[in-house]
Amino acid sequence: MIHSMSTDLIQRLRLAGYKITPPRLAVLEVIQREGEHLNPQEILEQAQMIHAQTGRATVYRTLELLTQLGIVRPIYVGDNGPTYIRADGAHHHLVCSRCGRIVEFDACDADSMGCELETRFGFRITSHLLEFYGICPQCQATDASCSAETMADLPD
Amino acid sequence: MIHSMSTDLIQRLRLAGYKITPPRLAVLEVIQREGEHLNPQEILEQAQMIHAQTGRATVYRTLELLTQLGIVRPIYVGDNGPTYIRADGAHHHLVCSRCGRIVEFDACDADSMGCELETRFGFRITSHLLEFYGICPQCQATDASCSAETMADLPD
DNA sequence: CTCTTTAATGAGAATTATTCTCATTTGCTC
DNA sequence: GAGCAAATGAGAATAATTCTCATTAAAGAG
């Protein structure tokens, strides 16, 4: 099997006592490559391009395993099901409660807080998620007036 | 129907053009009362104590509605399904990737960031969620050594 | 207070997502 | 390369959520 993947991650799997198998490599590869917001179905499809026989159950099992190992983690955005992302790195979202619109931002003070929390609770912190919830400008405009747009939001 | 609930919320429903019905009042009451981390099944059960005929589909429909209105929002903790909380107020978690342990903390710099983001993106922000992911002290201890505890985490 | 309109409801069917089962395969160690 | 247990794939089973539709009832008009 050809794989151009971080030997480091493979080592982590091996050291934790797990076998290095084609489906696991495929899932790992997919998540490393895309990095963002793939749901189990999409991960299955992409993994099958790498290792055609990959089964759905194995994808779920692998995602659970990689989550346990702190390599990936599920993230819930809007009202979709879970998607998986690399467990390192931070995520910052503004989420509109009304329409579900998501805006990303960077710049975040959380890292310094993270350090403090590491000391305080003894966690070894690898990443964070900071989400603000509210109403986006567009939806505010809609709410404010009693125009046709407003009507569109009322029950049919 | 007897309900000792925030007239304010009822007004918001009414103003948005929705009818005030017993199941909606029941769900609203349950979420107001408990406030935290109830899943749809639990909300159904508790709502039925208030209004016995409440149906499951209606609970889902009401949760969707209340989410749209920014009154509640779903939150995903660990690998359980969604639970619903009041949309106001902040939530701060330390989540262990390995064992799923959750520690709550308060004190959070996010509010000032929230103000800045309101200006920058025009959102009207009502709450936030800040989660740090990492490995809890217990799991670190397990990882570090090659003791019996470590064995327990390896594949059977 | 009664009537009318139409949103909302409950029951259960249908769908979708996830987990489980088990016979078979395959990494890994020696 | 032989042995062993972990890992796998297929599909069954389960759980969670959404949809359908006939019926009910909330809200406004008169």
Coordinates of C-alpha atoms (C1' of nucleotides) in Angstrom, one line a residue:
Chain A
M1 CA 0.0 0.0 0.0
I2 CA 1.3 3.4 -1.0
H3 CA 0.7 6.2 1.5
S4 CA 2.3 9.5 1.8
M5 CA 1.3 10.0 5.3
S6 CA 2.7 11.3 8.5
T7 CA 4.8 8.5 9.9
D8 CA 4.2 10.1 13.2
L9 CA 0.5 9.3 13.3
I10 CA 1.1 5.8 12.2
Q11 CA 3.6 5.5 15.1
R12 CA 1.0 6.7 17.5
L13 CA -1.4 4.1 16.3
R14 CA 1.2 1.4 16.5
L15 CA 2.4 2.4 19.9
A16 CA -1.1 2.4 21.3
G17 CA -1.2 -1.2 20.2
Y18 CA -3.4 -1.0 17.2
K19 CA -2.7 -2.6 13.8
I20 CA -1.9 -0.6 10.8
T21 CA -4.5 -1.6 8.2
P22 CA -5.5 -0.2 4.8
P23 CA -8.9 1.1 6.0
R24 CA -7.3 2.9 8.9
L25 CA -4.7 4.4 6.7
A26 CA -7.3 5.5 4.2
V27 CA -9.4 7.2 6.8
L28 CA -6.4 8.9 8.3
E29 CA -5.3 10.0 4.9
V30 CA -8.7 11.5 4.1
I31 CA -8.9 13.4 7.3
Q32 CA -5.3 14.6 7.0
R33 CA -5.8 15.8 3.4
E34 CA -9.2 17.5 3.7
G35 CA -8.8 18.4 7.3
E36 CA -12.2 19.9 7.6
H37 CA -15.9 19.1 8.1
L38 CA -16.4 15.7 6.5
N39 CA -19.2 13.6 7.7
P40 CA -19.0 9.8 8.0
Q41 CA -20.6 9.3 4.7
E42 CA -18.1 11.5 2.9
I43 CA -15.2 10.0 4.7
L44 CA -16.4 6.6 3.6
E45 CA -16.7 7.7 0.0
Q46 CA -13.2 9.2 -0.1
A47 CA -11.7 6.4 1.9
Q48 CA -13.1 4.0 -0.7
M49 CA -11.2 5.9 -3.4
I50 CA -8.0 5.0 -1.6
H51 CA -9.0 1.5 -0.5
A52 CA -12.1 0.3 -2.4
Q53 CA -13.3 -2.4 0.0
T54 CA -13.5 0.0 3.0
G55 CA -16.7 -0.7 4.8
R56 CA -19.0 1.7 6.5
A57 CA -18.8 0.1 9.9
T58 CA -15.0 0.3 9.8
V59 CA -15.2 4.0 9.1
Y60 CA -17.3 4.5 12.2
R61 CA -15.0 2.3 14.2
T62 CA -11.9 4.1 13.0
L63 CA -13.4 7.5 13.7
E64 CA -14.1 6.4 17.2
L65 CA -10.6 5.1 17.6
L66 CA -9.0 8.2 16.2
T67 CA -11.2 10.3 18.5
Q68 CA -10.1 8.3 21.5
L69 CA -6.5 8.8 20.5
G70 CA -7.0 12.5 20.2
I71 CA -6.2 12.6 16.5
V72 CA -9.6 13.7 15.2
R73 CA -12.7 15.0 16.8
P74 CA -16.3 15.4 15.9
I75 CA -17.7 18.9 15.5
Y76 CA -21.3 19.9 15.1
V77 CA -22.1 22.8 13.0
G78 CA -25.7 24.0 12.4
D79 CA -28.2 21.2 12.5
N80 CA -26.2 18.7 10.5
G81 CA -24.9 15.5 12.0
P82 CA -21.3 15.2 13.2
T83 CA -18.4 16.0 11.0
Y84 CA -14.8 15.2 11.8
I85 CA -11.8 17.4 11.8
R86 CA -8.2 17.1 12.9
A87 CA -8.1 17.4 16.6
D88 CA -5.3 20.0 16.6
G89 CA -5.9 23.6 15.7
A90 CA -8.6 25.9 16.8
H91 CA -12.0 26.7 15.4
H92 CA -13.9 29.9 15.8
H93 CA -17.4 30.4 14.6
L94 CA -20.1 32.9 14.7
V95 CA -23.4 31.0 14.3
C96 CA -26.7 32.6 13.5
S97 CA -29.4 30.9 15.6
R98 CA -32.1 31.9 13.1
C99 CA -30.7 31.0 9.7
G100 CA -27.8 28.8 10.6
R101 CA -25.3 31.0 8.7
I102 CA -21.7 30.4 9.9
V103 CA -19.0 33.0 9.8
E104 CA -15.4 32.1 10.7
F105 CA -13.0 34.4 12.4
D106 CA -9.5 33.9 13.6
A107 CA -7.8 36.0 16.2
C108 CA -8.7 34.6 19.5
D109 CA -7.6 35.1 23.1
A110 CA -8.3 31.6 24.0
D111 CA -4.8 30.3 23.8
S112 CA -3.7 32.3 26.9
M113 CA -6.7 31.0 28.7
G114 CA -5.8 27.5 27.6
C115 CA -2.4 27.8 29.3
E116 CA -4.0 29.0 32.5
L117 CA -6.5 26.1 32.4
E118 CA -3.7 23.6 31.8
T119 CA -2.2 24.7 35.0
R120 CA -5.4 24.9 36.9
F121 CA -6.9 21.6 35.9
G122 CA -3.9 19.6 34.7
F123 CA -5.3 19.0 31.3
R124 CA -2.9 18.8 28.4
I125 CA -4.8 21.0 25.9
T126 CA -4.5 20.4 22.2
S127 CA -7.2 22.6 20.7
H128 CA -10.3 24.6 21.3
L129 CA -13.6 25.5 19.8
L130 CA -15.0 29.0 20.4
E131 CA -18.5 29.6 19.1
F132 CA -20.6 32.7 19.5
Y133 CA -24.4 32.4 18.9
G134 CA -26.6 35.2 18.0
I135 CA -28.5 36.8 15.1
C136 CA -26.6 37.7 11.9
P137 CA -27.0 41.1 10.3
Q138 CA -29.3 39.8 7.6
C139 CA -31.7 38.2 10.0
Q140 CA -31.7 41.3 12.2
A141 CA -32.8 43.3 9.2
T142 CA -35.6 40.8 8.6
D143 CA -36.7 40.8 12.2
A144 CA -36.8 44.6 12.5
S145 CA -39.2 45.4 9.8
C146 CA -42.6 44.1 9.0
S147 CA -41.9 43.8 5.4
A148 CA -42.4 41.0 2.9
E149 CA -39.2 39.3 4.0
T150 CA -40.6 39.1 7.5
M151 CA -43.6 37.4 6.2
A152 CA -41.5 34.8 4.5
D153 CA -40.4 33.7 8.0
L154 CA -43.8 33.3 9.5
P155 CA -45.6 30.0 9.5
D156 CA -47.1 29.2 6.1
Chain B
M1 CA -53.6 25.4 31.6
I2 CA -51.5 26.5 34.6
H3 CA -48.0 27.7 33.8
S4 CA -45.7 29.9 35.8
M5 CA -43.7 30.9 32.9
S6 CA -41.9 33.9 31.6
T7 CA -44.6 35.9 29.8
D8 CA -41.8 37.4 27.8
L9 CA -41.0 34.2 26.0
I10 CA -44.7 33.6 25.3
Q11 CA -44.8 37.1 23.8
R12 CA -41.9 36.3 21.6
L13 CA -43.7 33.3 20.2
R14 CA -46.9 35.2 19.7
L15 CA -45.2 38.2 18.1
A16 CA -43.4 35.9 15.7
G17 CA -46.8 34.7 14.6
Y18 CA -46.9 31.3 16.3
K19 CA -49.8 29.9 18.3
I20 CA -49.5 29.3 22.0
T21 CA -50.3 25.7 22.5
P22 CA -50.0 23.3 25.5
P23 CA -47.2 21.3 24.0
R24 CA -45.2 24.4 23.2
L25 CA -45.7 25.7 26.7
A26 CA -44.8 22.4 28.2
V27 CA -41.5 22.2 26.3
L28 CA -40.7 25.7 27.0
E29 CA -41.4 25.1 30.7
V30 CA -39.2 22.1 30.8
I31 CA -36.3 23.8 29.2
Q32 CA -36.7 26.9 31.4
R33 CA -36.9 24.8 34.5
E34 CA -34.1 22.4 33.9
G35 CA -32.1 24.7 31.7
E36 CA -29.4 22.1 31.0
H37 CA -28.6 19.2 28.9
L38 CA -31.8 17.5 28.2
N39 CA -32.1 15.3 25.1
P40 CA -35.2 15.1 23.1
Q41 CA -36.4 11.9 24.8
E42 CA -36.0 13.5 28.2
I43 CA -37.7 16.6 27.1
L44 CA -40.6 14.5 25.8
E45 CA -40.9 12.6 29.0
Q46 CA -40.9 15.8 31.2
A47 CA -43.2 17.6 28.8
Q48 CA -45.7 14.7 29.1
M49 CA -45.8 15.3 32.9
I50 CA -47.1 18.7 32.2
H51 CA -49.3 17.9 29.2
A52 CA -49.8 14.2 28.9
Q53 CA -50.7 14.0 25.3
T54 CA -47.6 15.7 24.0
G55 CA -46.2 13.7 21.1
R56 CA -42.7 13.1 20.1
A57 CA -42.9 14.7 16.7
T58 CA -44.2 17.9 18.3
V59 CA -41.2 18.0 20.7
Y60 CA -38.9 17.8 17.7
R61 CA -40.9 20.5 15.9
T62 CA -40.9 22.7 18.9
L63 CA -37.2 22.4 19.6
E64 CA -36.6 23.3 16.0
L65 CA -38.9 26.3 16.3
L66 CA -37.3 27.5 19.6
T67 CA -33.9 27.1 18.1
Q68 CA -34.9 29.3 15.2
L69 CA -36.2 31.9 17.5
G70 CA -32.9 31.8 19.4
I71 CA -34.6 30.7 22.6
V72 CA -32.8 27.3 22.9
R73 CA -30.0 25.7 21.2
P74 CA -28.6 22.2 20.7
I75 CA -25.3 21.4 22.3
Y76 CA -23.2 18.3 21.8
V77 CA -21.2 17.0 24.7
G78 CA -19.1 13.9 24.4
D79 CA -20.5 11.4 22.0
N80 CA -24.1 11.6 23.0
G81 CA -26.7 13.0 20.7
P82 CA -27.9 16.6 20.9
T83 CA -29.1 18.1 24.1
Y84 CA -30.9 21.4 24.4
I85 CA -30.1 24.3 26.6
R86 CA -31.3 27.8 26.9
A87 CA -29.7 29.9 24.3
D88 CA -28.6 32.6 26.7
G89 CA -25.7 32.2 28.9
A90 CA -22.3 30.9 28.2
H91 CA -20.8 27.4 28.5
H92 CA -17.3 26.5 29.1
H93 CA -16.0 23.0 29.0
L94 CA -12.8 21.1 29.2
V95 CA -13.3 17.9 27.3
C96 CA -11.0 14.9 27.5
S97 CA -10.5 13.4 24.0
R98 CA -9.6 10.1 25.5
C99 CA -12.2 9.3 28.2
G100 CA -14.8 11.9 27.4
R101 CA -14.6 13.4 30.9
I102 CA -16.1 16.9 31.0
V103 CA -14.9 19.6 33.4
E104 CA -16.7 22.9 33.5
F105 CA -15.1 26.2 34.3
D106 CA -16.4 29.7 34.4
A107 CA -14.3 32.8 34.2
C108 CA -13.9 33.5 30.6
D109 CA -12.5 36.4 28.5
A110 CA -14.9 35.7 25.7
D111 CA -17.4 38.4 26.6
S112 CA -15.1 41.2 25.6
M113 CA -14.3 39.3 22.4
G114 CA -18.0 39.0 21.8
C115 CA -18.4 42.8 21.9
E116 CA -15.6 43.2 19.4
L117 CA -17.1 40.6 17.1
E118 CA -20.5 42.3 17.3
T119 CA -18.9 45.4 16.0
R120 CA -16.9 43.7 13.4
F121 CA -19.5 41.3 11.9
G122 CA -22.7 43.0 12.9
F123 CA -24.0 39.9 14.8
R124 CA -26.2 40.4 17.8
I125 CA -24.5 37.9 20.1
T126 CA -26.5 36.2 22.8
S127 CA -24.2 33.5 24.1
H128 CA -21.1 31.5 23.5
L129 CA -19.5 28.1 23.9
L130 CA -15.9 27.7 24.6
E131 CA -14.5 24.2 24.7
F132 CA -10.9 23.1 25.2
Y133 CA -10.0 19.6 24.1
G134 CA -7.1 17.7 25.4
I135 CA -6.1 14.9 27.7
C136 CA -7.2 15.0 31.3
P137 CA -4.8 14.3 34.2
Q138 CA -6.1 10.8 34.8
C139 CA -5.6 9.8 31.2
Q140 CA -2.2 11.4 31.1
A141 CA -1.2 9.2 34.0
T142 CA -2.5 6.2 32.2
D143 CA -0.6 7.1 29.0
A144 CA 2.6 7.8 30.7
S145 CA 3.2 4.5 32.4
C146 CA 3.1 1.0 31.0
S147 CA 1.1 -0.2 33.9
A148 CA -2.0 -2.4 34.2
E149 CA -4.2 0.6 33.7
T150 CA -2.6 1.2 30.3
M151 CA -3.3 -2.4 29.4
A152 CA -7.0 -1.8 30.1
D153 CA -7.0 0.8 27.3
L154 CA -5.5 -1.4 24.7
P155 CA -7.6 -3.5 22.3
D156 CA -8.9 -6.6 24.0
Chain C
dC1 C1' -69.9 33.6 22.6
dT2 C1' -69.8 31.2 18.1
dC3 C1' -67.9 30.7 13.7
dT4 C1' -64.1 30.3 10.5
dT5 C1' -59.6 29.7 9.1
dT6 C1' -55.6 27.5 9.2
dA7 C1' -51.6 26.3 12.1
dA8 C1' -50.6 22.7 15.1
dT9 C1' -51.1 18.2 16.7
dG10 C1' -50.6 13.0 17.6
dA11 C1' -49.9 8.5 15.9
dG12 C1' -47.5 5.8 13.5
dA13 C1' -45.1 5.0 9.0
dA14 C1' -40.9 6.0 6.7
dT15 C1' -36.4 7.2 6.5
dT16 C1' -31.7 7.9 8.0
dA17 C1' -27.8 7.2 10.9
dT18 C1' -25.4 4.3 13.8
dT19 C1' -24.2 0.1 16.0
dC20 C1' -24.0 -4.8 16.3
dT21 C1' -23.1 -9.7 14.8
dC22 C1' -20.4 -13.0 13.0
dA23 C1' -17.9 -15.5 9.7
dT24 C1' -13.6 -14.4 7.4
dT25 C1' -9.4 -12.1 6.6
dT26 C1' -5.0 -10.2 7.7
dG27 C1' -1.4 -7.7 10.5
dC28 C1' 2.1 -8.8 13.5
dT29 C1' 5.3 -11.7 16.4
dC30 C1' 8.1 -15.4 16.6
Chain D
dG1 C1' 5.5 -19.0 7.0
dA2 C1' 2.6 -20.4 11.1
dG3 C1' -0.4 -19.1 14.8
dC4 C1' -3.2 -15.9 17.0
dA5 C1' -6.0 -12.2 18.0
dA6 C1' -7.4 -7.9 16.2
dA7 C1' -9.7 -6.0 12.4
dT8 C1' -12.7 -6.3 8.7
dG9 C1' -17.0 -6.2 5.5
dA10 C1' -21.7 -7.3 4.8
dG11 C1' -25.8 -6.9 6.2
dA12 C1' -29.1 -7.3 10.1
dA13 C1' -30.7 -4.7 14.0
dT14 C1' -31.4 -0.8 16.5
dA15 C1' -32.0 4.1 17.5
dA16 C1' -32.9 8.7 16.2
dT17 C1' -35.3 11.8 13.4
dT18 C1' -38.6 13.3 9.9
dC19 C1' -42.7 12.8 7.3
dT20 C1' -47.7 12.1 6.3
dC21 C1' -52.2 12.9 7.0
dA22 C1' -56.5 12.9 9.3
dT23 C1' -58.1 15.5 13.3
dT24 C1' -58.0 19.2 16.7
dA25 C1' -58.0 23.6 18.6
dA26 C1' -55.9 28.6 18.8
dA27 C1' -56.9 33.1 17.5
dG28 C1' -59.3 36.7 15.3
dA29 C1' -63.7 38.4 13.3
dG30 C1' -68.1 39.3 13.9

